[in-house]
mmCIF file of C-alpha atoms in Angstrom:
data_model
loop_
_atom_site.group_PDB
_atom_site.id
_atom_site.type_symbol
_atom_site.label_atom_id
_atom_site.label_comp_id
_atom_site.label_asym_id
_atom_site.label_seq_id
_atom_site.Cartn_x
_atom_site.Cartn_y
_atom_site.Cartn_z
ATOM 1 C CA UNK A 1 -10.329 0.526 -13.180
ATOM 2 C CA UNK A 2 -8.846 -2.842 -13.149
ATOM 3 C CA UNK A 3 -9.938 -5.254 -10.285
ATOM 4 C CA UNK A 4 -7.711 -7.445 -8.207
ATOM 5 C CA UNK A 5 -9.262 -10.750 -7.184
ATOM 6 C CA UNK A 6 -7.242 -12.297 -4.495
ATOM 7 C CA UNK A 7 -7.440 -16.274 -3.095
ATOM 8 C CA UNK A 8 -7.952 -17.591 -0.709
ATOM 9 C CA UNK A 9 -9.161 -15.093 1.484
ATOM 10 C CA UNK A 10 -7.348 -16.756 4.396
ATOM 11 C CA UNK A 11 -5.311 -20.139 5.214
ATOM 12 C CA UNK A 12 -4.236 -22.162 7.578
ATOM 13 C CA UNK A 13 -1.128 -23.714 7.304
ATOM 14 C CA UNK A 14 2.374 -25.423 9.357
ATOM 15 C CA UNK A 15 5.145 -24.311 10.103
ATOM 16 C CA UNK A 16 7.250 -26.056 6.854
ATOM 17 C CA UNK A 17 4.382 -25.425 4.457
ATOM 18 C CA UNK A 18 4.196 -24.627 0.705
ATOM 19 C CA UNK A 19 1.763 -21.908 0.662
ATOM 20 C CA UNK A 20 0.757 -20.087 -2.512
ATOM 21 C CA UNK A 21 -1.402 -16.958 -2.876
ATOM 22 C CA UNK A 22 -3.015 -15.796 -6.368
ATOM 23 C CA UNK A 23 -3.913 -12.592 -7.752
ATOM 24 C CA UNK A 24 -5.837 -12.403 -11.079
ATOM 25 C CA UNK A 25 -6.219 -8.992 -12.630
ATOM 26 C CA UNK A 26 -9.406 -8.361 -14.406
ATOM 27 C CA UNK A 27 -7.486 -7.431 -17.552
ATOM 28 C CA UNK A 28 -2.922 -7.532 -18.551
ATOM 29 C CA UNK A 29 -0.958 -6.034 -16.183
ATOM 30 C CA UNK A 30 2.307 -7.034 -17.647
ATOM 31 C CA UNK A 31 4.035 -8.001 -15.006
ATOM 32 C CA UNK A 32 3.018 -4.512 -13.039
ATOM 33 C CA UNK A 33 2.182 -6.533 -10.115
ATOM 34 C CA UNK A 34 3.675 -5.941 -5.955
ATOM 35 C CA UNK A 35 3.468 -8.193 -2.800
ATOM 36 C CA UNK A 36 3.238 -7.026 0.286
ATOM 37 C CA UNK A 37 3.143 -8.635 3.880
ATOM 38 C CA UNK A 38 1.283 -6.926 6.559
ATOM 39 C CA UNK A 39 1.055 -7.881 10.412
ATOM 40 C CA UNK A 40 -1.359 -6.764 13.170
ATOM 41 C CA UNK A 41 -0.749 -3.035 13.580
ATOM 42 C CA UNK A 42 1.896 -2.693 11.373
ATOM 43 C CA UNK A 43 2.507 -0.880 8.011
ATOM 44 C CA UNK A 44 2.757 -3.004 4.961
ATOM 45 C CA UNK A 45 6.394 -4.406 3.795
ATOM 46 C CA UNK A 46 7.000 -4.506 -0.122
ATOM 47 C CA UNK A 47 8.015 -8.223 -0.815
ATOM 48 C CA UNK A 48 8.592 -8.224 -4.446
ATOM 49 C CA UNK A 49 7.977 -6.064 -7.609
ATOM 50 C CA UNK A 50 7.534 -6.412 -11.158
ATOM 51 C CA UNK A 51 5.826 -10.017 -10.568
ATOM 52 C CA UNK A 52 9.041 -11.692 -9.350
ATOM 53 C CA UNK A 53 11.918 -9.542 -7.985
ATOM 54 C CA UNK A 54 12.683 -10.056 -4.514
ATOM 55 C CA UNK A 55 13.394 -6.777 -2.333
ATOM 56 C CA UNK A 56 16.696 -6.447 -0.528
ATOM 57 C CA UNK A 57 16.760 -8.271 2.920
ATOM 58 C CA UNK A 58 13.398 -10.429 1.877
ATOM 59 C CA UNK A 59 13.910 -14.377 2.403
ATOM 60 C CA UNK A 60 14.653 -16.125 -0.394
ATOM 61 C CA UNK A 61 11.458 -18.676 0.384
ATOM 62 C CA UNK A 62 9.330 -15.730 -1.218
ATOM 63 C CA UNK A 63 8.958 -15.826 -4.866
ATOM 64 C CA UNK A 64 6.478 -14.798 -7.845
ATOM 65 C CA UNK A 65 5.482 -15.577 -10.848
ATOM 66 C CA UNK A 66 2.860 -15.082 -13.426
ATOM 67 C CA UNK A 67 1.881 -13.231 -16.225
ATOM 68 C CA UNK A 68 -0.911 -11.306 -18.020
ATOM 69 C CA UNK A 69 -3.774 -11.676 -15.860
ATOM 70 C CA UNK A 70 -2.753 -14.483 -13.067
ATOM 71 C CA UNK A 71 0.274 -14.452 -10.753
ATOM 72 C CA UNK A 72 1.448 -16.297 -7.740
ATOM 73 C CA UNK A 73 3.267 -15.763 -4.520
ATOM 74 C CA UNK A 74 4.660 -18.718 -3.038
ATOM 75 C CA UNK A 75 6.485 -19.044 0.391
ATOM 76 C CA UNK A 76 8.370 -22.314 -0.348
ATOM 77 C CA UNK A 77 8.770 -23.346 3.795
ATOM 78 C CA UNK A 78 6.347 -21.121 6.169
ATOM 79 C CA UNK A 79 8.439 -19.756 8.869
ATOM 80 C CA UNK A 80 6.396 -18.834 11.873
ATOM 81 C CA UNK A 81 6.871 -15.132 11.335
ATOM 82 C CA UNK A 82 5.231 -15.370 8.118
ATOM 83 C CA UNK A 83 2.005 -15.278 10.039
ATOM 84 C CA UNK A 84 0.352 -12.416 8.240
ATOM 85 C CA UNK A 85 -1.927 -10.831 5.909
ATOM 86 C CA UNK A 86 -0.403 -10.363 2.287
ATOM 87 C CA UNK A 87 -1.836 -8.182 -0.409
ATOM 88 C CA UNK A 88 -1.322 -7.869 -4.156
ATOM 89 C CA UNK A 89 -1.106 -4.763 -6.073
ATOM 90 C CA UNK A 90 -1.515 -4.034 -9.677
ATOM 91 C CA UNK A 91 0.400 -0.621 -10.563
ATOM 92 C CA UNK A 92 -0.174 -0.872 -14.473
ATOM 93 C CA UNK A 93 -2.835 2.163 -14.046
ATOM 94 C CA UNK A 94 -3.913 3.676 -11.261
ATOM 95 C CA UNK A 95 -2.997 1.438 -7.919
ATOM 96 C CA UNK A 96 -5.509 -1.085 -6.908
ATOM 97 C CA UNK A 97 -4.817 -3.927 -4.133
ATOM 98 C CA UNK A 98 -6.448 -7.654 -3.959
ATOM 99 C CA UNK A 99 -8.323 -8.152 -0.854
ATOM 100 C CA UNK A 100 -5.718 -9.649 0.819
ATOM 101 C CA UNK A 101 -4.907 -13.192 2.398
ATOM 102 C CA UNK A 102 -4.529 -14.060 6.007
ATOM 103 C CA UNK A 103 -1.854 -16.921 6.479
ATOM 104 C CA UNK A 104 -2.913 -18.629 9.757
ATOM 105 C CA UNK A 105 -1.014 -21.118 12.000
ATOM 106 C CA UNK A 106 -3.278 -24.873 11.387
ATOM 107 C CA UNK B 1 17.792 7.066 8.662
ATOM 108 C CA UNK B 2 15.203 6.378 5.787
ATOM 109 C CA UNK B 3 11.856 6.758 7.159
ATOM 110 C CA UNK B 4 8.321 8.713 6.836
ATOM 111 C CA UNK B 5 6.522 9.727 9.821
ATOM 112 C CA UNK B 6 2.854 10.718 9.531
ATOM 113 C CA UNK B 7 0.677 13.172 11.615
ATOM 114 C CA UNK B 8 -2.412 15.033 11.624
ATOM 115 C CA UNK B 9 -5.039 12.416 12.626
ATOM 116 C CA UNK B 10 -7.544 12.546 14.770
ATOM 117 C CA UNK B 11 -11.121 12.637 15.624
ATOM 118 C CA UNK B 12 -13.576 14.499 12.802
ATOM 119 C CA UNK B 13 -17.227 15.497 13.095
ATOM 120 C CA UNK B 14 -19.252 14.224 9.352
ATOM 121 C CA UNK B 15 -18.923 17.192 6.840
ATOM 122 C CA UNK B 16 -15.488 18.432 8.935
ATOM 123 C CA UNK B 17 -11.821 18.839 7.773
ATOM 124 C CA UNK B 18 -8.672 17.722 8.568
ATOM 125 C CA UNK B 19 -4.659 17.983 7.176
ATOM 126 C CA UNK B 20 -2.382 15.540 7.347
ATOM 127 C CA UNK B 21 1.404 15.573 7.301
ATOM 128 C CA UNK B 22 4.053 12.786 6.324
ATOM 129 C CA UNK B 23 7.670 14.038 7.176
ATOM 130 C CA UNK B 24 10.085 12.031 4.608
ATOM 131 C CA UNK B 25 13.891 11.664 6.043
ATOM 132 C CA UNK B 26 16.727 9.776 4.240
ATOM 133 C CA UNK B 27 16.388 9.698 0.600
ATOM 134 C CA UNK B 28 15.938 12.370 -2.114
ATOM 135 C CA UNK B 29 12.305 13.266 -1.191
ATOM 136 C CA UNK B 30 11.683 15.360 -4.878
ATOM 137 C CA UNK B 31 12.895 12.690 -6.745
ATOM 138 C CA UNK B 32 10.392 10.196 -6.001
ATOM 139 C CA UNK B 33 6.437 10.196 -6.330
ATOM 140 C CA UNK B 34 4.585 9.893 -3.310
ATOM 141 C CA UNK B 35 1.322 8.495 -1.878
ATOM 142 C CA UNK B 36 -1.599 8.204 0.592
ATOM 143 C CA UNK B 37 -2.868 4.773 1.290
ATOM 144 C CA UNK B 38 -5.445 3.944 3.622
ATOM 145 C CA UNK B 39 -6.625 0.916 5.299
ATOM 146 C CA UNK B 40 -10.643 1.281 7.291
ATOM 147 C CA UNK B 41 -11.026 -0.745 10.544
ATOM 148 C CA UNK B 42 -10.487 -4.509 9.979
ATOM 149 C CA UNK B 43 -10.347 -4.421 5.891
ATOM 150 C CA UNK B 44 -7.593 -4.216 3.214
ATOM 151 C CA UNK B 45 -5.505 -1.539 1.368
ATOM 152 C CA UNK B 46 -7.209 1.184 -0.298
ATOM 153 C CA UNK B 47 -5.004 3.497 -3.016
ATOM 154 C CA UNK B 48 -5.973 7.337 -2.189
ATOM 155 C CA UNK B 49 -3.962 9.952 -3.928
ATOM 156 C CA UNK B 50 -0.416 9.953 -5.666
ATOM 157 C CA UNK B 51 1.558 13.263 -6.263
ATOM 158 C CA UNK B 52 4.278 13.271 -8.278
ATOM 159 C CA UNK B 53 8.466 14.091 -7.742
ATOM 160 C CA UNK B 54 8.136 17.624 -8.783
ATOM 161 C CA UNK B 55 4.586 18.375 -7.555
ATOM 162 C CA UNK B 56 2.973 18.840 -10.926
ATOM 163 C CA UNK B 57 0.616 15.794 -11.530
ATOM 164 C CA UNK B 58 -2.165 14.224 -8.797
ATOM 165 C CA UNK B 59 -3.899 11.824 -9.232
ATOM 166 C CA UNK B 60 -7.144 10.922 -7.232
ATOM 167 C CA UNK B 61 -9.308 7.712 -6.279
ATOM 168 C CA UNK B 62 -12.618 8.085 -7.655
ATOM 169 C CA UNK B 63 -13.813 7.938 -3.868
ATOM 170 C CA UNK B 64 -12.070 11.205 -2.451
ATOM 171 C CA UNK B 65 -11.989 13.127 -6.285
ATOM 172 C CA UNK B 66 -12.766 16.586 -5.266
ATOM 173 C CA UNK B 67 -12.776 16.510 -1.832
ATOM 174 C CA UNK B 68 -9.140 15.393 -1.230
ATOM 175 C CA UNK B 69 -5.964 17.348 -2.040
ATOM 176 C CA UNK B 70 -2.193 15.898 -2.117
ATOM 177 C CA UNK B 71 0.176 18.566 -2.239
ATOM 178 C CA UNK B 72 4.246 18.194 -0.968
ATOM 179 C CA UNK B 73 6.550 20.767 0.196
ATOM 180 C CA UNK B 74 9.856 19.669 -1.510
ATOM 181 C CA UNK B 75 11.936 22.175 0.493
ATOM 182 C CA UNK B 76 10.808 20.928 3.517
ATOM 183 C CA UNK B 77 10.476 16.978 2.719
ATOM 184 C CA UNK B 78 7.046 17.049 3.606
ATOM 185 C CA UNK B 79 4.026 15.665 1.709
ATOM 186 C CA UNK B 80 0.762 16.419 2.786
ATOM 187 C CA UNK B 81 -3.147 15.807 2.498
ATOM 188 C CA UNK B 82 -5.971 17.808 2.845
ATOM 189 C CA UNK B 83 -9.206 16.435 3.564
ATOM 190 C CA UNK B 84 -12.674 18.216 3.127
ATOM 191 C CA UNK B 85 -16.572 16.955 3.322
ATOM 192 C CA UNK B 86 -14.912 14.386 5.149
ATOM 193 C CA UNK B 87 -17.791 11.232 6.001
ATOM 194 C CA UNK B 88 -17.722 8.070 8.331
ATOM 195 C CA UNK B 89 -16.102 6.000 5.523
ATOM 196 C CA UNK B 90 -13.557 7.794 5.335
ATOM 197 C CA UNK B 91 -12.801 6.561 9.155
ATOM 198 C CA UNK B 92 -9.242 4.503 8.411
ATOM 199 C CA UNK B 93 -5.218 4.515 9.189
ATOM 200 C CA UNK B 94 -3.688 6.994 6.406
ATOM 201 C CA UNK B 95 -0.447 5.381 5.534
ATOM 202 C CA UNK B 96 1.576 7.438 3.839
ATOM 203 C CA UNK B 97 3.980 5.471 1.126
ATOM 204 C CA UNK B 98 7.157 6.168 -1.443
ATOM 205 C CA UNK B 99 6.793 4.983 -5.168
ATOM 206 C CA UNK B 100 9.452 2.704 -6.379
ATOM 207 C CA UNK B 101 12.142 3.278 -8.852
ATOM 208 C CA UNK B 102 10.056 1.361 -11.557
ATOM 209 C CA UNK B 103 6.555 2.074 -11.146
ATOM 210 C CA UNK B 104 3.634 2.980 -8.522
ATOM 211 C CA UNK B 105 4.475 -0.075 -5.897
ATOM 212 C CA UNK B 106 5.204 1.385 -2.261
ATOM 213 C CA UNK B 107 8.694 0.751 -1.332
ATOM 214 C CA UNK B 108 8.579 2.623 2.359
ATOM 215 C CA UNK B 109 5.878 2.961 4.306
ATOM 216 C CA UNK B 110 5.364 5.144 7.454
ATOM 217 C CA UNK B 111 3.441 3.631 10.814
ATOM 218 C CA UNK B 112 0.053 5.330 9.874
ATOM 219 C CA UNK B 113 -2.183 8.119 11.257
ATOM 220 C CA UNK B 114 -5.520 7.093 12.363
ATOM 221 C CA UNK B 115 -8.521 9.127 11.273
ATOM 222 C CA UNK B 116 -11.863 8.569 12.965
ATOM 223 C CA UNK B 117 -14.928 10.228 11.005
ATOM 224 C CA UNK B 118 -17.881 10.338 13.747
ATOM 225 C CA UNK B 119 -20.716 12.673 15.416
#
């Protein structure tokens, strides 16, 4: 199975921010790699796929990168409903998430 | 409207069974594969079972392999998962999620049934 290592575990961070969130696979994904955003008692929202492409109606502060094992997620100016937990998720074989990160207000 | 709505849930005695339901609505339900996801009390996202468009292929997390079925109904838009021997870690919200065009991400997600595993 391949293992998602996700960091940090949690942040806190201002409104304005650069915040970046990594994901290292234990072995190539290429590029088979989803972000999600979850908040308290919700379902989780698909950010991007396929490392970098942004869904439809998704701010255009969200972007990814990366490739083989290690990829980012960067929110260029936290927004104060970016509050949240967001999870990576390798779909190369067999779905596997990262632990997740919680963004927190400093 | 394009949504999935789950059901089933509930409270569980160890050892006990349970069915749940996810009712797709506003998109080509056969044409895409489908998924359980679950999430336990205060931790992160957990891959359960993926069945594919036409119903042929399931696949299985090592940690509900033989206990778990996925099955779907096409003619009724309904996907579905039955769960035997069921045990206190299995206590979690079942999400129930659409594959993407490209690949195994989860493009729609419905709100969740929650599934409590206790004596």
């Amino acid at each position: 199975d391949i293992q998602m290592t996700q960091s940090p575990s949690s942040l806190s961070a201002s409104v304005g921010d650069r915040v970046t969130i990594t994901c290292r696979a234990s072995q190539g994904i290429s590029n088979s790699l989803a972000w999600y955003q979850q908040k308290p008692g919700k379902a989780p929202k698909l950010l991007l796929h396929a490392a970098s492409r942004l869904e439809s109606g998704v701010p255009s502060r969200f972007s990814g990168s990366g490739s083989g094992t290690d990829y980012t997620l960067t929110i260029s100016s936290l927004q104060p409903e970016d509050f949240a937990t967001y999870y990576c998720q390798q779909y190369y074989s067999g779905p596997t998430f990262g632990g997740g990160t919680k963004v927190e207000i400093k | 409207e394009v949504q999935l709505l789950e059901s089933g849930g509930g409270l569980v005695q160890p050892g006990g069974s349970l069915r749940l339901s996810c009712a797709a609505s506003g998109f080509t339900f056969s044409s895409y594969a489908m998924s359980w996801v679950r999430q336990a009390p205060g931790t992160g996202l957990e891959w359960v079972s993926t069945i594919r468009g036409s119903g042929g292929s399931t696949y299985y997390a090592d940690s509900v392999k033989g206990r778990f079925t996925i099955s779907r109904d096409n003619s009724k838009n309904t996907l579905y998962l039955q769960m035997n021997g069921l045990r206190a870690e299995d206590t979690a919200v079942y999400y129930c999620a659409k594959a993407g065009n490209e690949g195994w991400y989860f493009d729609l997600w419905g709100r969740g049934t929650l599934v409590t595993v206790s004596s």
